[in-house]
PDB file of C-alpha atoms in Angstrom:
ATOM      1  CA  UNK B   1     137.176  72.263 165.299  1.00 70.00           C
ATOM      2  CA  UNK B   2     139.624  69.470 164.719  1.00 69.00           C
ATOM      3  CA  UNK B   3     142.482  71.723 165.174  1.00 68.00           C
ATOM      4  CA  UNK B   4     141.425  73.007 168.527  1.00 72.00           C
ATOM      5  CA  UNK B   5     141.506  69.327 169.812  1.00 74.00           C
ATOM      6  CA  UNK B   6     144.504  67.565 171.674  1.00 75.00           C
ATOM      7  CA  UNK B   7     146.118  64.853 169.674  1.00 76.00           C
ATOM      8  CA  UNK B   8     145.293  61.364 170.629  1.00 81.00           C
ATOM      9  CA  UNK B   9     147.510  59.189 173.094  1.00 85.00           C
ATOM     10  CA  UNK B  10     149.544  56.300 171.648  1.00 89.00           C
ATOM     11  CA  UNK B  11     149.719  53.075 173.574  1.00 91.00           C
ATOM     12  CA  UNK B  12     152.127  50.349 172.412  1.00 91.00           C
ATOM     13  CA  UNK B  13     153.586  47.226 173.533  1.00 90.00           C
ATOM     14  CA  UNK B  14     157.120  45.826 172.324  1.00 85.00           C
ATOM     15  CA  UNK B  15     158.633  42.300 172.743  1.00 81.00           C
ATOM     16  CA  UNK B  16     162.140  41.546 171.503  1.00 82.00           C
ATOM     17  CA  UNK B  17     163.405  38.074 171.751  1.00 81.00           C
ATOM     18  CA  UNK B  18     166.927  37.284 172.683  1.00 77.00           C
ATOM     19  CA  UNK B  19     169.550  36.510 170.276  1.00 75.00           C
ATOM     20  CA  UNK B  20     170.720  33.306 171.679  1.00 76.00           C
ATOM     21  CA  UNK B  21     167.576  31.978 173.579  1.00 69.00           C
ATOM     22  CA  UNK B  22     169.325  32.296 177.181  1.00 73.00           C
ATOM     23  CA  UNK B  23     166.721  34.960 178.408  1.00 74.00           C
ATOM     24  CA  UNK B  24     163.046  35.153 177.795  1.00 74.00           C
ATOM     25  CA  UNK B  25     163.611  38.452 175.893  1.00 77.00           C
ATOM     26  CA  UNK B  26     162.397  42.249 176.579  1.00 82.00           C
ATOM     27  CA  UNK B  27     159.236  43.134 177.201  1.00 82.00           C
ATOM     28  CA  UNK B  28     157.958  46.719 177.266  1.00 86.00           C
ATOM     29  CA  UNK B  29     154.859  49.142 177.240  1.00 89.00           C
ATOM     30  CA  UNK B  30     154.745  52.709 175.872  1.00 85.00           C
ATOM     31  CA  UNK B  31     152.225  55.667 176.540  1.00 87.00           C
ATOM     32  CA  UNK B  32     152.896  58.669 174.616  1.00 86.00           C
ATOM     33  CA  UNK B  33     150.891  62.136 174.670  1.00 82.00           C
ATOM     34  CA  UNK B  34     151.833  64.938 172.652  1.00 79.00           C
ATOM     35  CA  UNK B  35     151.289  67.902 174.955  1.00 78.00           C
ATOM     36  CA  UNK B  36     151.038  71.371 173.206  1.00 74.00           C
ATOM     37  CA  UNK B  37     152.372  74.504 175.434  1.00 76.00           C
ATOM     38  CA  UNK B  38     152.795  78.116 174.655  1.00 75.00           C
ATOM     39  CA  UNK B  39     149.532  78.894 172.613  1.00 77.00           C
ATOM     40  CA  UNK B  40     150.156  76.175 169.843  1.00 79.00           C
ATOM     41  CA  UNK B  41     146.581  75.142 169.979  1.00 80.00           C
ATOM     42  CA  UNK B  42     145.217  78.661 169.228  1.00 83.00           C
ATOM     43  CA  UNK B  43     147.714  79.095 166.592  1.00 85.00           C
ATOM     44  CA  UNK B  44     146.884  75.638 164.924  1.00 83.00           C
ATOM     45  CA  UNK B  45     143.183  76.775 164.975  1.00 86.00           C
ATOM     46  CA  UNK B  46     143.653  79.915 163.589  1.00 89.00           C
ATOM     47  CA  UNK B  47     145.806  78.369 160.793  1.00 90.00           C
ATOM     48  CA  UNK B  48     142.901  75.754 160.169  1.00 89.00           C
ATOM     49  CA  UNK B  49     140.641  78.772 159.800  1.00 91.00           C
ATOM     50  CA  UNK B  50     142.454  80.845 157.463  1.00 94.00           C
ATOM     51  CA  UNK B  51     142.867  77.501 155.393  1.00 94.00           C
ATOM     52  CA  UNK B  52     139.039  77.286 155.327  1.00 93.00           C
ATOM     53  CA  UNK B  53     138.723  80.778 154.203  1.00 97.00           C
ATOM     54  CA  UNK B  54     141.191  80.140 151.730  1.00 97.00           C
ATOM     55  CA  UNK B  55     139.387  77.074 150.282  1.00 97.00           C
ATOM     56  CA  UNK B  56     136.108  78.837 150.357  1.00 97.00           C
ATOM     57  CA  UNK B  57     137.705  81.923 148.580  1.00 98.00           C
ATOM     58  CA  UNK B  58     139.056  79.363 145.846  1.00 98.00           C
ATOM     59  CA  UNK B  59     135.324  77.615 145.472  1.00 98.00           C
ATOM     60  CA  UNK B  60     134.040  81.149 144.692  1.00 98.00           C
ATOM     61  CA  UNK B  61     136.777  81.985 142.216  1.00 98.00           C
ATOM     62  CA  UNK B  62     136.378  78.486 140.564  1.00 98.00           C
ATOM     63  CA  UNK B  63     132.227  79.259 140.645  1.00 98.00           C
ATOM     64  CA  UNK B  64     132.945  82.660 138.986  1.00 98.00           C
ATOM     65  CA  UNK B  65     135.399  81.398 136.474  1.00 97.00           C
ATOM     66  CA  UNK B  66     133.050  78.646 135.194  1.00 98.00           C
ATOM     67  CA  UNK B  67     130.233  81.182 134.957  1.00 97.00           C
ATOM     68  CA  UNK B  68     132.773  83.368 132.865  1.00 97.00           C
ATOM     69  CA  UNK B  69     133.464  80.376 130.670  1.00 98.00           C
ATOM     70  CA  UNK B  70     129.808  79.764 130.200  1.00 98.00           C
ATOM     71  CA  UNK B  71     129.032  83.172 129.389  1.00 97.00           C
ATOM     72  CA  UNK B  72     131.994  83.386 127.056  1.00 98.00           C
ATOM     73  CA  UNK B  73     130.913  80.081 125.136  1.00 97.00           C
ATOM     74  CA  UNK B  74     127.319  81.423 124.964  1.00 98.00           C
ATOM     75  CA  UNK B  75     128.186  84.580 123.301  1.00 97.00           C
ATOM     76  CA  UNK B  76     130.594  82.909 121.060  1.00 97.00           C
ATOM     77  CA  UNK B  77     127.842  80.606 119.934  1.00 97.00           C
ATOM     78  CA  UNK B  78     125.562  83.855 119.241  1.00 97.00           C
ATOM     79  CA  UNK B  79     128.406  85.357 117.445  1.00 97.00           C
ATOM     80  CA  UNK B  80     129.002  82.260 115.275  1.00 95.00           C
ATOM     81  CA  UNK B  81     125.313  81.854 114.551  1.00 96.00           C
ATOM     82  CA  UNK B  82     125.018  85.462 113.245  1.00 96.00           C
ATOM     83  CA  UNK B  83     128.278  84.892 111.043  1.00 91.00           C
ATOM     84  CA  UNK B  84     126.818  81.889 109.475  1.00 91.00           C
ATOM     85  CA  UNK B  85     123.593  83.995 108.710  1.00 93.00           C
ATOM     86  CA  UNK B  86     125.644  87.111 107.320  1.00 90.00           C
ATOM     87  CA  UNK B  87     127.889  84.809 105.128  1.00 88.00           C
ATOM     88  CA  UNK B  88     124.982  82.930 103.844  1.00 88.00           C
ATOM     89  CA  UNK B  89     123.294  86.287 102.807  1.00 90.00           C
ATOM     90  CA  UNK B  90     126.535  87.456 101.336  1.00 88.00           C
ATOM     91  CA  UNK B  91     126.887  84.174  99.410  1.00 87.00           C
ATOM     92  CA  UNK B  92     123.137  84.735  98.015  1.00 87.00           C
ATOM     93  CA  UNK B  93     124.030  88.579  97.078  1.00 87.00           C
ATOM     94  CA  UNK B  94     127.201  87.483  95.316  1.00 85.00           C
ATOM     95  CA  UNK B  95     125.905  84.754  93.477  1.00 85.00           C
ATOM     96  CA  UNK B  96     122.899  87.074  92.350  1.00 85.00           C
ATOM     97  CA  UNK B  97     125.591  89.856  91.340  1.00 82.00           C
ATOM     98  CA  UNK B  98     127.626  87.195  89.368  1.00 82.00           C
ATOM     99  CA  UNK B  99     124.461  85.870  87.384  1.00 82.00           C
ATOM    100  CA  UNK B 100     123.452  89.484  86.613  1.00 84.00           C
ATOM    101  CA  UNK B 101     127.080  90.092  85.286  1.00 82.00           C
ATOM    102  CA  UNK B 102     126.806  87.027  83.301  1.00 82.00           C
ATOM    103  CA  UNK B 103     123.497  87.904  81.829  1.00 84.00           C
ATOM    104  CA  UNK B 104     124.806  91.430  80.826  1.00 83.00           C
ATOM    105  CA  UNK B 105     127.918  89.664  79.000  1.00 82.00           C
ATOM    106  CA  UNK B 106     125.438  87.376  77.267  1.00 81.00           C
ATOM    107  CA  UNK B 107     123.686  90.485  76.095  1.00 80.00           C
ATOM    108  CA  UNK B 108     126.988  92.174  75.103  1.00 79.00           C
ATOM    109  CA  UNK B 109     126.718  94.932  77.715  1.00 78.00           C
ATOM    110  CA  UNK B 110     129.660  94.093  79.554  1.00 73.00           C
ATOM    111  CA  UNK B 111     133.355  93.076  78.792  1.00 75.00           C
ATOM    112  CA  UNK B 112     134.238  89.455  79.101  1.00 72.00           C
ATOM    113  CA  UNK B 113     136.712  89.845  81.678  1.00 71.00           C
ATOM    114  CA  UNK B 114     134.299  91.590  84.015  1.00 73.00           C
ATOM    115  CA  UNK B 115     132.361  88.762  85.741  1.00 72.00           C
ATOM    116  CA  UNK B 116     135.811  86.679  86.649  1.00 76.00           C
ATOM    117  CA  UNK B 117     136.516  88.746  89.840  1.00 78.00           C
ATOM    118  CA  UNK B 118     132.773  88.260  90.758  1.00 78.00           C
ATOM    119  CA  UNK B 119     132.854  84.475  90.247  1.00 79.00           C
ATOM    120  CA  UNK B 120     135.909  84.486  92.710  1.00 81.00           C
ATOM    121  CA  UNK B 121     134.114  86.725  95.430  1.00 79.00           C
ATOM    122  CA  UNK B 122     131.131  84.401  94.944  1.00 81.00           C
ATOM    123  CA  UNK B 123     132.953  81.067  95.584  1.00 77.00           C
ATOM    124  CA  UNK B 124     135.087  82.786  98.508  1.00 82.00           C
ATOM    125  CA  UNK B 125     131.618  83.848 100.147  1.00 80.00           C
ATOM    126  CA  UNK B 126     130.155  80.263  99.784  1.00 79.00           C
ATOM    127  CA  UNK B 127     133.355  79.007 101.302  1.00 77.00           C
ATOM    128  CA  UNK B 128     133.158  81.200 104.245  1.00 75.00           C
TER     129      UNK B 128
END
């Protein structure tokens, strides 16, 4: 709407004193009004309308980007929760396998080197 209106006129009053004080100085008034010809008003209105549409489109894009970021963060949280659950289960499993292998070693049914890799596996599962 603002692009379709004419510019406000400028009204001014000026006074400049003389350098040597021999005269009263110069007084003057000014009235200035910008007049648009050649369809400039309609071009300004069209440019303003296009700027408005671009701003609305940028708003829609920002809303869509925000919704995408929230959705991605939510699914990232779900994946992280599931990863923690699986890693806990894996840690329990590897601890049980290690204990079973140690029990076999105590009963002289396994070699002395067999529990070592299982111990490392159990530690890495607990760290994860």
